[in-house]
């Protein structure tokens, strides 16, 4: 059985980690199949947004598969090589040229929280909870999630979340900026698809341009970031979606 299920719904690719018997923990097979699913979504012009979630309603991703990794990783170098694979996957998600939404359908722990932070947005079931619990196990995040967390909620909040290992309920996570929207557990999947669909409905050139602009802006000073915005807007001004929007606006004013 495949550890990753790939489906499409309208213009949204749904990538589902399919290990409910292991709380959707990431193992070597997930690490092999997840990049394939991402490339499939990247290369499909009909896909305009991606939703990553887990099978069932108990867990999004419970972290790494501790049993497998305990049995197979015997040195610091072994761990570094394995974690580098997952780090590169998270970087691919964070720099994806289409919006990526994490659908937090249940418990989000450790590496699962790191995966969630790599996504551009997070929609959580009202029954979801999230915790960077690595410190409780005597380790640190290893997939790049600490850096992604700090960029999302700021250094001070990230420091507290990482050092306390506290598990937050969905509403509290939303209040801290970890989660963008909390939805009813009864309608989680339709609501998560609607959130992703709202992003997919926008002109893809503009969406991709904004994603690239914001990635670049993180590396620039304020003046250069603001200039980059002006250049992007200018490049999109004569695009068909913008001209059509102007035409609709002008017709309404007549």
PDB file of C-alpha atoms in Angstrom:
ATOM      1  CA  UNK A   1       0.000   0.000   0.000  1.00  0.00           C
ATOM      2  CA  UNK A   2       1.279   3.440  -0.881  1.00  0.00           C
ATOM      3  CA  UNK A   3       2.253   5.616   2.053  1.00  0.00           C
ATOM      4  CA  UNK A   4       1.223   8.718   0.086  1.00  0.00           C
ATOM      5  CA  UNK A   5      -2.184   9.127  -1.541  1.00  0.00           C
ATOM      6  CA  UNK A   6      -2.441  11.711  -4.327  1.00  0.00           C
ATOM      7  CA  UNK A   7      -5.812  13.045  -5.464  1.00  0.00           C
ATOM      8  CA  UNK A   8      -7.135  16.186  -7.120  1.00  0.00           C
ATOM      9  CA  UNK A   9     -10.245  18.173  -6.296  1.00  0.00           C
ATOM     10  CA  UNK A  10     -10.997  20.916  -8.789  1.00  0.00           C
ATOM     11  CA  UNK A  11      -7.710  22.867  -8.942  1.00  0.00           C
ATOM     12  CA  UNK A  12      -6.296  21.521  -5.666  1.00  0.00           C
ATOM     13  CA  UNK A  13      -3.892  18.586  -5.355  1.00  0.00           C
ATOM     14  CA  UNK A  14      -4.494  16.679  -2.119  1.00  0.00           C
ATOM     15  CA  UNK A  15      -1.404  14.876  -0.811  1.00  0.00           C
ATOM     16  CA  UNK A  16      -2.307  12.590   2.071  1.00  0.00           C
ATOM     17  CA  UNK A  17       0.194  10.833   4.332  1.00  0.00           C
ATOM     18  CA  UNK A  18      -1.395   7.421   4.637  1.00  0.00           C
ATOM     19  CA  UNK A  19      -0.073   5.658   7.746  1.00  0.00           C
ATOM     20  CA  UNK A  20      -2.983   5.903  10.212  1.00  0.00           C
ATOM     21  CA  UNK A  21      -1.835   2.779  12.073  1.00  0.00           C
ATOM     22  CA  UNK A  22       1.373   4.681  12.926  1.00  0.00           C
ATOM     23  CA  UNK A  23      -0.296   8.074  13.499  1.00  0.00           C
ATOM     24  CA  UNK A  24       0.969   9.046  10.016  1.00  0.00           C
ATOM     25  CA  UNK A  25       4.566   9.120  11.245  1.00  0.00           C
ATOM     26  CA  UNK A  26       7.163   9.812   8.568  1.00  0.00           C
ATOM     27  CA  UNK A  27       9.256   6.798   7.582  1.00  0.00           C
ATOM     28  CA  UNK A  28      11.694   6.165   4.735  1.00  0.00           C
ATOM     29  CA  UNK A  29       8.904   5.304   2.311  1.00  0.00           C
ATOM     30  CA  UNK A  30       7.101   8.581   3.023  1.00  0.00           C
ATOM     31  CA  UNK A  31      10.397  10.383   2.442  1.00  0.00           C
ATOM     32  CA  UNK A  32      10.669   8.656  -0.940  1.00  0.00           C
ATOM     33  CA  UNK A  33       7.064   9.162  -2.068  1.00  0.00           C
ATOM     34  CA  UNK A  34       6.367  12.698  -0.837  1.00  0.00           C
ATOM     35  CA  UNK A  35       8.792  14.406  -3.278  1.00  0.00           C
ATOM     36  CA  UNK A  36       7.219  12.459  -6.153  1.00  0.00           C
ATOM     37  CA  UNK A  37       3.772  13.747  -5.200  1.00  0.00           C
ATOM     38  CA  UNK A  38       5.068  17.312  -4.935  1.00  0.00           C
ATOM     39  CA  UNK A  39       6.649  17.135  -8.390  1.00  0.00           C
ATOM     40  CA  UNK A  40       3.419  15.743  -9.802  1.00  0.00           C
ATOM     41  CA  UNK A  41       1.559  18.756  -8.437  1.00  0.00           C
ATOM     42  CA  UNK A  42       4.256  21.165  -9.623  1.00  0.00           C
ATOM     43  CA  UNK A  43       4.134  19.828 -13.176  1.00  0.00           C
ATOM     44  CA  UNK A  44       0.334  19.740 -13.499  1.00  0.00           C
ATOM     45  CA  UNK A  45      -0.818  23.065 -14.942  1.00  0.00           C
ATOM     46  CA  UNK A  46      -4.383  22.367 -13.811  1.00  0.00           C
ATOM     47  CA  UNK A  47      -3.233  22.275 -10.167  1.00  0.00           C
ATOM     48  CA  UNK A  48      -3.067  25.733  -8.622  1.00  0.00           C
ATOM     49  CA  UNK A  49      -2.774  24.870  -4.923  1.00  0.00           C
ATOM     50  CA  UNK A  50      -1.739  21.913  -2.785  1.00  0.00           C
ATOM     51  CA  UNK A  51      -3.267  20.540   0.421  1.00  0.00           C
ATOM     52  CA  UNK A  52      -1.092  18.241   2.552  1.00  0.00           C
ATOM     53  CA  UNK A  53      -2.929  16.284   5.241  1.00  0.00           C
ATOM     54  CA  UNK A  54      -3.014  12.933   7.020  1.00  0.00           C
ATOM     55  CA  UNK A  55      -5.350   9.964   6.829  1.00  0.00           C
ATOM     56  CA  UNK A  56      -8.013   9.778   9.527  1.00  0.00           C
ATOM     57  CA  UNK A  57      -8.948  12.290  12.196  1.00  0.00           C
ATOM     58  CA  UNK A  58      -6.448  11.384  14.939  1.00  0.00           C
ATOM     59  CA  UNK A  59      -3.133  12.597  13.535  1.00  0.00           C
ATOM     60  CA  UNK A  60      -1.753  14.920  10.896  1.00  0.00           C
ATOM     61  CA  UNK A  61       1.793  13.643  11.378  1.00  0.00           C
ATOM     62  CA  UNK A  62       3.088  12.379  14.720  1.00  0.00           C
ATOM     63  CA  UNK A  63       6.699  13.103  13.760  1.00  0.00           C
ATOM     64  CA  UNK A  64       9.291  10.661  12.536  1.00  0.00           C
ATOM     65  CA  UNK A  65       8.860   6.908  12.817  1.00  0.00           C
ATOM     66  CA  UNK A  66      10.877   6.400  15.997  1.00  0.00           C
ATOM     67  CA  UNK A  67      10.885   2.610  15.730  1.00  0.00           C
ATOM     68  CA  UNK A  68      12.341   2.582  12.222  1.00  0.00           C
ATOM     69  CA  UNK A  69      14.860   5.298  12.931  1.00  0.00           C
ATOM     70  CA  UNK A  70      15.930   3.762  16.250  1.00  0.00           C
ATOM     71  CA  UNK A  71      16.595   0.478  14.441  1.00  0.00           C
ATOM     72  CA  UNK A  72      18.412   1.948  11.433  1.00  0.00           C
ATOM     73  CA  UNK A  73      20.208   5.129  12.518  1.00  0.00           C
ATOM     74  CA  UNK A  74      23.260   4.277  14.607  1.00  0.00           C
ATOM     75  CA  UNK A  75      25.526   7.323  14.389  1.00  0.00           C
ATOM     76  CA  UNK A  76      25.271  11.094  14.234  1.00  0.00           C
ATOM     77  CA  UNK A  77      26.264  10.880  10.574  1.00  0.00           C
ATOM     78  CA  UNK A  78      23.444   8.387   9.879  1.00  0.00           C
ATOM     79  CA  UNK A  79      20.945  10.760  11.476  1.00  0.00           C
ATOM     80  CA  UNK A  80      22.307  13.794   9.640  1.00  0.00           C
ATOM     81  CA  UNK A  81      22.057  12.076   6.248  1.00  0.00           C
ATOM     82  CA  UNK A  82      18.491  10.900   6.887  1.00  0.00           C
ATOM     83  CA  UNK A  83      17.359  14.245   8.297  1.00  0.00           C
ATOM     84  CA  UNK A  84      18.928  16.034   5.324  1.00  0.00           C
ATOM     85  CA  UNK A  85      16.517  14.174   3.044  1.00  0.00           C
ATOM     86  CA  UNK A  86      13.538  15.474   5.001  1.00  0.00           C
ATOM     87  CA  UNK A  87      15.055  18.934   5.329  1.00  0.00           C
ATOM     88  CA  UNK A  88      15.295  19.155   1.549  1.00  0.00           C
ATOM     89  CA  UNK A  89      11.651  18.085   1.239  1.00  0.00           C
ATOM     90  CA  UNK A  90      10.586  20.829   3.650  1.00  0.00           C
ATOM     91  CA  UNK A  91      12.659  23.357   1.725  1.00  0.00           C
ATOM     92  CA  UNK A  92      10.945  22.239  -1.490  1.00  0.00           C
ATOM     93  CA  UNK A  93       7.564  22.827   0.128  1.00  0.00           C
ATOM     94  CA  UNK A  94       8.555  26.210   1.579  1.00  0.00           C
ATOM     95  CA  UNK A  95       9.790  27.381  -1.833  1.00  0.00           C
ATOM     96  CA  UNK A  96       7.004  25.753  -3.867  1.00  0.00           C
ATOM     97  CA  UNK A  97       5.680  27.925  -6.685  1.00  0.00           C
ATOM     98  CA  UNK A  98       2.049  27.189  -5.804  1.00  0.00           C
ATOM     99  CA  UNK A  99       0.340  27.791  -2.449  1.00  0.00           C
ATOM    100  CA  UNK A 100       0.730  24.838  -0.082  1.00  0.00           C
ATOM    101  CA  UNK A 101      -1.765  24.397   2.765  1.00  0.00           C
ATOM    102  CA  UNK A 102      -1.245  22.039   5.700  1.00  0.00           C
ATOM    103  CA  UNK A 103      -4.532  20.441   6.687  1.00  0.00           C
ATOM    104  CA  UNK A 104      -4.060  19.708  10.389  1.00  0.00           C
ATOM    105  CA  UNK A 105      -6.658  17.010  10.916  1.00  0.00           C
ATOM    106  CA  UNK A 106      -5.490  15.863  14.355  1.00  0.00           C
ATOM    107  CA  UNK A 107      -2.377  15.664  16.504  1.00  0.00           C
ATOM    108  CA  UNK A 108       0.679  17.487  15.126  1.00  0.00           C
ATOM    109  CA  UNK A 109       3.853  16.559  16.962  1.00  0.00           C
ATOM    110  CA  UNK A 110       7.588  17.003  16.571  1.00  0.00           C
ATOM    111  CA  UNK A 111       8.557  16.541  12.948  1.00  0.00           C
ATOM    112  CA  UNK A 112       4.889  16.856  12.026  1.00  0.00           C
ATOM    113  CA  UNK A 113       4.955  20.401  13.383  1.00  0.00           C
ATOM    114  CA  UNK A 114       8.079  21.041  11.314  1.00  0.00           C
ATOM    115  CA  UNK A 115       6.299  19.791   8.189  1.00  0.00           C
ATOM    116  CA  UNK A 116       3.324  22.021   8.970  1.00  0.00           C
ATOM    117  CA  UNK A 117       5.576  25.072   9.288  1.00  0.00           C
ATOM    118  CA  UNK A 118       7.075  24.418   5.841  1.00  0.00           C
ATOM    119  CA  UNK A 119       3.639  24.919   4.298  1.00  0.00           C
ATOM    120  CA  UNK A 120       2.543  28.440   3.403  1.00  0.00           C
ATOM    121  CA  UNK A 121      -0.719  28.148   5.366  1.00  0.00           C
ATOM    122  CA  UNK A 122      -2.197  25.947   8.088  1.00  0.00           C
ATOM    123  CA  UNK A 123      -5.884  25.059   8.492  1.00  0.00           C
ATOM    124  CA  UNK A 124      -6.652  23.141  11.684  1.00  0.00           C
ATOM    125  CA  UNK A 125      -9.526  20.996  12.836  1.00  0.00           C
ATOM    126  CA  UNK A 126     -11.029  22.253  16.084  1.00  0.00           C
ATOM    127  CA  UNK A 127      -9.798  18.987  17.621  1.00  0.00           C
ATOM    128  CA  UNK A 128      -6.222  19.407  16.374  1.00  0.00           C
ATOM    129  CA  UNK A 129      -3.274  20.160  18.636  1.00  0.00           C
ATOM    130  CA  UNK A 130       0.314  21.084  17.842  1.00  0.00           C
ATOM    131  CA  UNK A 131       3.558  20.779  19.752  1.00  0.00           C
ATOM    132  CA  UNK A 132       7.276  20.975  19.092  1.00  0.00           C
ATOM    133  CA  UNK A 133       7.924  18.197  21.579  1.00  0.00           C
ATOM    134  CA  UNK A 134      11.463  17.299  20.484  1.00  0.00           C
ATOM    135  CA  UNK A 135      12.973  18.842  23.629  1.00  0.00           C
ATOM    136  CA  UNK A 136      10.970  16.364  25.737  1.00  0.00           C
ATOM    137  CA  UNK A 137      12.850  13.580  23.935  1.00  0.00           C
ATOM    138  CA  UNK A 138      16.217  15.203  24.519  1.00  0.00           C
ATOM    139  CA  UNK A 139      16.696  16.367  20.933  1.00  0.00           C
ATOM    140  CA  UNK A 140      16.085  19.448  18.807  1.00  0.00           C
ATOM    141  CA  UNK A 141      14.099  19.863  15.598  1.00  0.00           C
ATOM    142  CA  UNK A 142      16.167  18.306  12.825  1.00  0.00           C
ATOM    143  CA  UNK A 143      14.302  18.973   9.589  1.00  0.00           C
ATOM    144  CA  UNK A 144      14.673  22.761   9.521  1.00  0.00           C
ATOM    145  CA  UNK A 145      11.417  23.436  11.328  1.00  0.00           C
ATOM    146  CA  UNK A 146      12.903  25.708  13.996  1.00  0.00           C
ATOM    147  CA  UNK A 147      14.052  28.205  11.375  1.00  0.00           C
ATOM    148  CA  UNK A 148      10.667  28.039   9.657  1.00  0.00           C
ATOM    149  CA  UNK A 149       8.875  28.495  12.992  1.00  0.00           C
ATOM    150  CA  UNK A 150      10.899  31.614  13.851  1.00  0.00           C
ATOM    151  CA  UNK A 151      10.081  33.141  10.469  1.00  0.00           C
ATOM    152  CA  UNK A 152       6.395  32.515  11.092  1.00  0.00           C
ATOM    153  CA  UNK A 153       5.828  33.572  14.708  1.00  0.00           C
ATOM    154  CA  UNK A 154       8.999  35.510  15.550  1.00  0.00           C
ATOM    155  CA  UNK A 155      12.089  34.524  17.494  1.00  0.00           C
ATOM    156  CA  UNK A 156      10.697  34.998  21.008  1.00  0.00           C
ATOM    157  CA  UNK A 157       7.583  32.875  20.532  1.00  0.00           C
ATOM    158  CA  UNK A 158       9.586  30.274  18.626  1.00  0.00           C
ATOM    159  CA  UNK A 159      12.114  30.091  21.447  1.00  0.00           C
ATOM    160  CA  UNK A 160       9.339  29.484  23.982  1.00  0.00           C
ATOM    161  CA  UNK A 161       7.594  26.839  21.869  1.00  0.00           C
ATOM    162  CA  UNK A 162      10.843  24.976  21.216  1.00  0.00           C
ATOM    163  CA  UNK A 163      12.180  25.086  24.780  1.00  0.00           C
ATOM    164  CA  UNK A 164       8.903  24.384  26.577  1.00  0.00           C
ATOM    165  CA  UNK A 165       7.704  21.596  24.303  1.00  0.00           C
ATOM    166  CA  UNK A 166       4.189  22.719  25.161  1.00  0.00           C
ATOM    167  CA  UNK A 167       1.301  21.246  23.185  1.00  0.00           C
ATOM    168  CA  UNK A 168      -1.234  23.852  22.066  1.00  0.00           C
ATOM    169  CA  UNK A 169      -4.877  23.322  21.243  1.00  0.00           C
ATOM    170  CA  UNK A 170      -6.016  24.622  17.852  1.00  0.00           C
ATOM    171  CA  UNK A 171      -7.544  27.875  19.112  1.00  0.00           C
ATOM    172  CA  UNK A 172      -4.438  28.767  21.123  1.00  0.00           C
ATOM    173  CA  UNK A 173      -2.209  27.958  18.147  1.00  0.00           C
ATOM    174  CA  UNK A 174      -4.319  30.273  16.014  1.00  0.00           C
ATOM    175  CA  UNK A 175      -3.881  33.045  18.564  1.00  0.00           C
ATOM    176  CA  UNK A 176      -0.094  32.707  18.363  1.00  0.00           C
ATOM    177  CA  UNK A 177      -0.086  32.751  14.567  1.00  0.00           C
ATOM    178  CA  UNK A 178       0.830  29.081  14.172  1.00  0.00           C
ATOM    179  CA  UNK A 179      -2.512  28.375  12.503  1.00  0.00           C
ATOM    180  CA  UNK A 180      -4.306  30.547   9.962  1.00  0.00           C
ATOM    181  CA  UNK A 181      -7.827  29.171  10.348  1.00  0.00           C
ATOM    182  CA  UNK A 182      -9.583  26.778  12.742  1.00  0.00           C
ATOM    183  CA  UNK A 183     -12.594  24.907  11.354  1.00  0.00           C
ATOM    184  CA  UNK A 184     -15.097  22.444  12.775  1.00  0.00           C
ATOM    185  CA  UNK A 185     -13.855  18.876  13.060  1.00  0.00           C
ATOM    186  CA  UNK A 186     -17.173  17.797  11.523  1.00  0.00           C
ATOM    187  CA  UNK A 187     -16.502  19.671   8.272  1.00  0.00           C
ATOM    188  CA  UNK A 188     -12.717  19.687   8.320  1.00  0.00           C
ATOM    189  CA  UNK A 189     -11.949  18.334   4.855  1.00  0.00           C
ATOM    190  CA  UNK A 190     -14.529  20.403   2.926  1.00  0.00           C
ATOM    191  CA  UNK A 191     -13.415  23.514   4.809  1.00  0.00           C
ATOM    192  CA  UNK A 192      -9.720  22.810   4.197  1.00  0.00           C
ATOM    193  CA  UNK A 193     -10.432  22.273   0.499  1.00  0.00           C
ATOM    194  CA  UNK A 194     -12.404  25.513   0.412  1.00  0.00           C
ATOM    195  CA  UNK A 195      -9.451  27.393   1.945  1.00  0.00           C
ATOM    196  CA  UNK A 196      -7.069  25.936  -0.642  1.00  0.00           C
ATOM    197  CA  UNK A 197      -9.635  26.545  -3.370  1.00  0.00           C
ATOM    198  CA  UNK A 198      -9.806  30.234  -2.523  1.00  0.00           C
ATOM    199  CA  UNK A 199      -6.074  30.455  -3.213  1.00  0.00           C
ATOM    200  CA  UNK A 200      -6.351  28.332  -6.359  1.00  0.00           C
ATOM    201  CA  UNK A 201      -9.032  30.627  -7.785  1.00  0.00           C
ATOM    202  CA  UNK A 202      -6.634  33.548  -8.216  1.00  0.00           C
ATOM    203  CA  UNK A 203      -4.592  34.119 -11.421  1.00  0.00           C
ATOM    204  CA  UNK A 204      -1.603  31.733 -11.223  1.00  0.00           C
ATOM    205  CA  UNK A 205       0.972  34.170 -12.615  1.00  0.00           C
ATOM    206  CA  UNK A 206       0.125  36.691  -9.907  1.00  0.00           C
ATOM    207  CA  UNK A 207       0.124  34.033  -7.177  1.00  0.00           C
ATOM    208  CA  UNK A 208       3.480  32.594  -8.244  1.00  0.00           C
ATOM    209  CA  UNK A 209       4.956  36.064  -8.615  1.00  0.00           C
ATOM    210  CA  UNK A 210       3.884  37.057  -5.106  1.00  0.00           C
ATOM    211  CA  UNK A 211       5.266  33.838  -3.601  1.00  0.00           C
ATOM    212  CA  UNK A 212       8.616  34.404  -5.305  1.00  0.00           C
ATOM    213  CA  UNK A 213       8.641  38.078  -4.348  1.00  0.00           C
ATOM    214  CA  UNK A 214       8.055  37.306  -0.675  1.00  0.00           C
ATOM    215  CA  UNK A 215      10.783  34.653  -0.619  1.00  0.00           C
ATOM    216  CA  UNK A 216      13.225  37.112  -2.158  1.00  0.00           C
ATOM    217  CA  UNK A 217      12.120  39.956   0.117  1.00  0.00           C
ATOM    218  CA  UNK A 218      13.178  37.970   3.199  1.00  0.00           C
ATOM    219  CA  UNK A 219      16.776  38.277   1.999  1.00  0.00           C
ATOM    220  CA  UNK A 220      16.691  41.999   1.124  1.00  0.00           C
ATOM    221  CA  UNK A 221      16.687  45.275   3.012  1.00  0.00           C
ATOM    222  CA  UNK A 222      13.478  47.324   3.171  1.00  0.00           C
ATOM    223  CA  UNK A 223      14.188  49.593   0.187  1.00  0.00           C
ATOM    224  CA  UNK A 224      15.107  46.680  -2.083  1.00  0.00           C
ATOM    225  CA  UNK A 225      12.044  44.719  -0.948  1.00  0.00           C
ATOM    226  CA  UNK A 226       9.744  47.635  -1.746  1.00  0.00           C
ATOM    227  CA  UNK A 227      11.344  48.098  -5.169  1.00  0.00           C
ATOM    228  CA  UNK A 228      10.820  44.405  -5.882  1.00  0.00           C
ATOM    229  CA  UNK A 229       7.089  44.874  -5.243  1.00  0.00           C
ATOM    230  CA  UNK A 230       6.937  47.731  -7.743  1.00  0.00           C
ATOM    231  CA  UNK A 231       8.697  45.661 -10.404  1.00  0.00           C
ATOM    232  CA  UNK A 232       6.420  42.665  -9.890  1.00  0.00           C
ATOM    233  CA  UNK A 233       3.265  44.764 -10.100  1.00  0.00           C
ATOM    234  CA  UNK A 234       4.556  46.452 -13.259  1.00  0.00           C
ATOM    235  CA  UNK A 235       5.278  43.072 -14.868  1.00  0.00           C
ATOM    236  CA  UNK A 236       1.716  41.889 -14.162  1.00  0.00           C
ATOM    237  CA  UNK A 237      -0.047  45.108 -15.192  1.00  0.00           C
ATOM    238  CA  UNK A 238      -0.694  44.122 -18.799  1.00  0.00           C
ATOM    239  CA  UNK A 239      -1.559  40.508 -18.041  1.00  0.00           C
ATOM    240  CA  UNK A 240      -4.897  39.201 -19.286  1.00  0.00           C
ATOM    241  CA  UNK A 241      -6.387  38.673 -15.774  1.00  0.00           C
ATOM    242  CA  UNK A 242      -5.554  42.240 -14.735  1.00  0.00           C
ATOM    243  CA  UNK A 243      -6.840  43.818 -17.923  1.00  0.00           C
ATOM    244  CA  UNK A 244     -10.049  41.786 -17.634  1.00  0.00           C
ATOM    245  CA  UNK A 245     -10.451  42.949 -14.028  1.00  0.00           C
ATOM    246  CA  UNK A 246      -9.990  46.583 -15.084  1.00  0.00           C
ATOM    247  CA  UNK A 247     -12.562  46.165 -17.849  1.00  0.00           C
ATOM    248  CA  UNK A 248     -15.086  44.755 -15.375  1.00  0.00           C
ATOM    249  CA  UNK A 249     -14.432  47.615 -12.960  1.00  0.00           C
ATOM    250  CA  UNK A 250     -14.834  50.298 -15.617  1.00  0.00           C
ATOM    251  CA  UNK A 251     -18.038  48.752 -16.940  1.00  0.00           C
ATOM    252  CA  UNK A 252     -19.528  48.822 -13.430  1.00  0.00           C
ATOM    253  CA  UNK A 253     -18.831  52.556 -13.164  1.00  0.00           C
ATOM    254  CA  UNK A 254     -20.726  53.397 -16.361  1.00  0.00           C
TER     255      UNK A 254
END
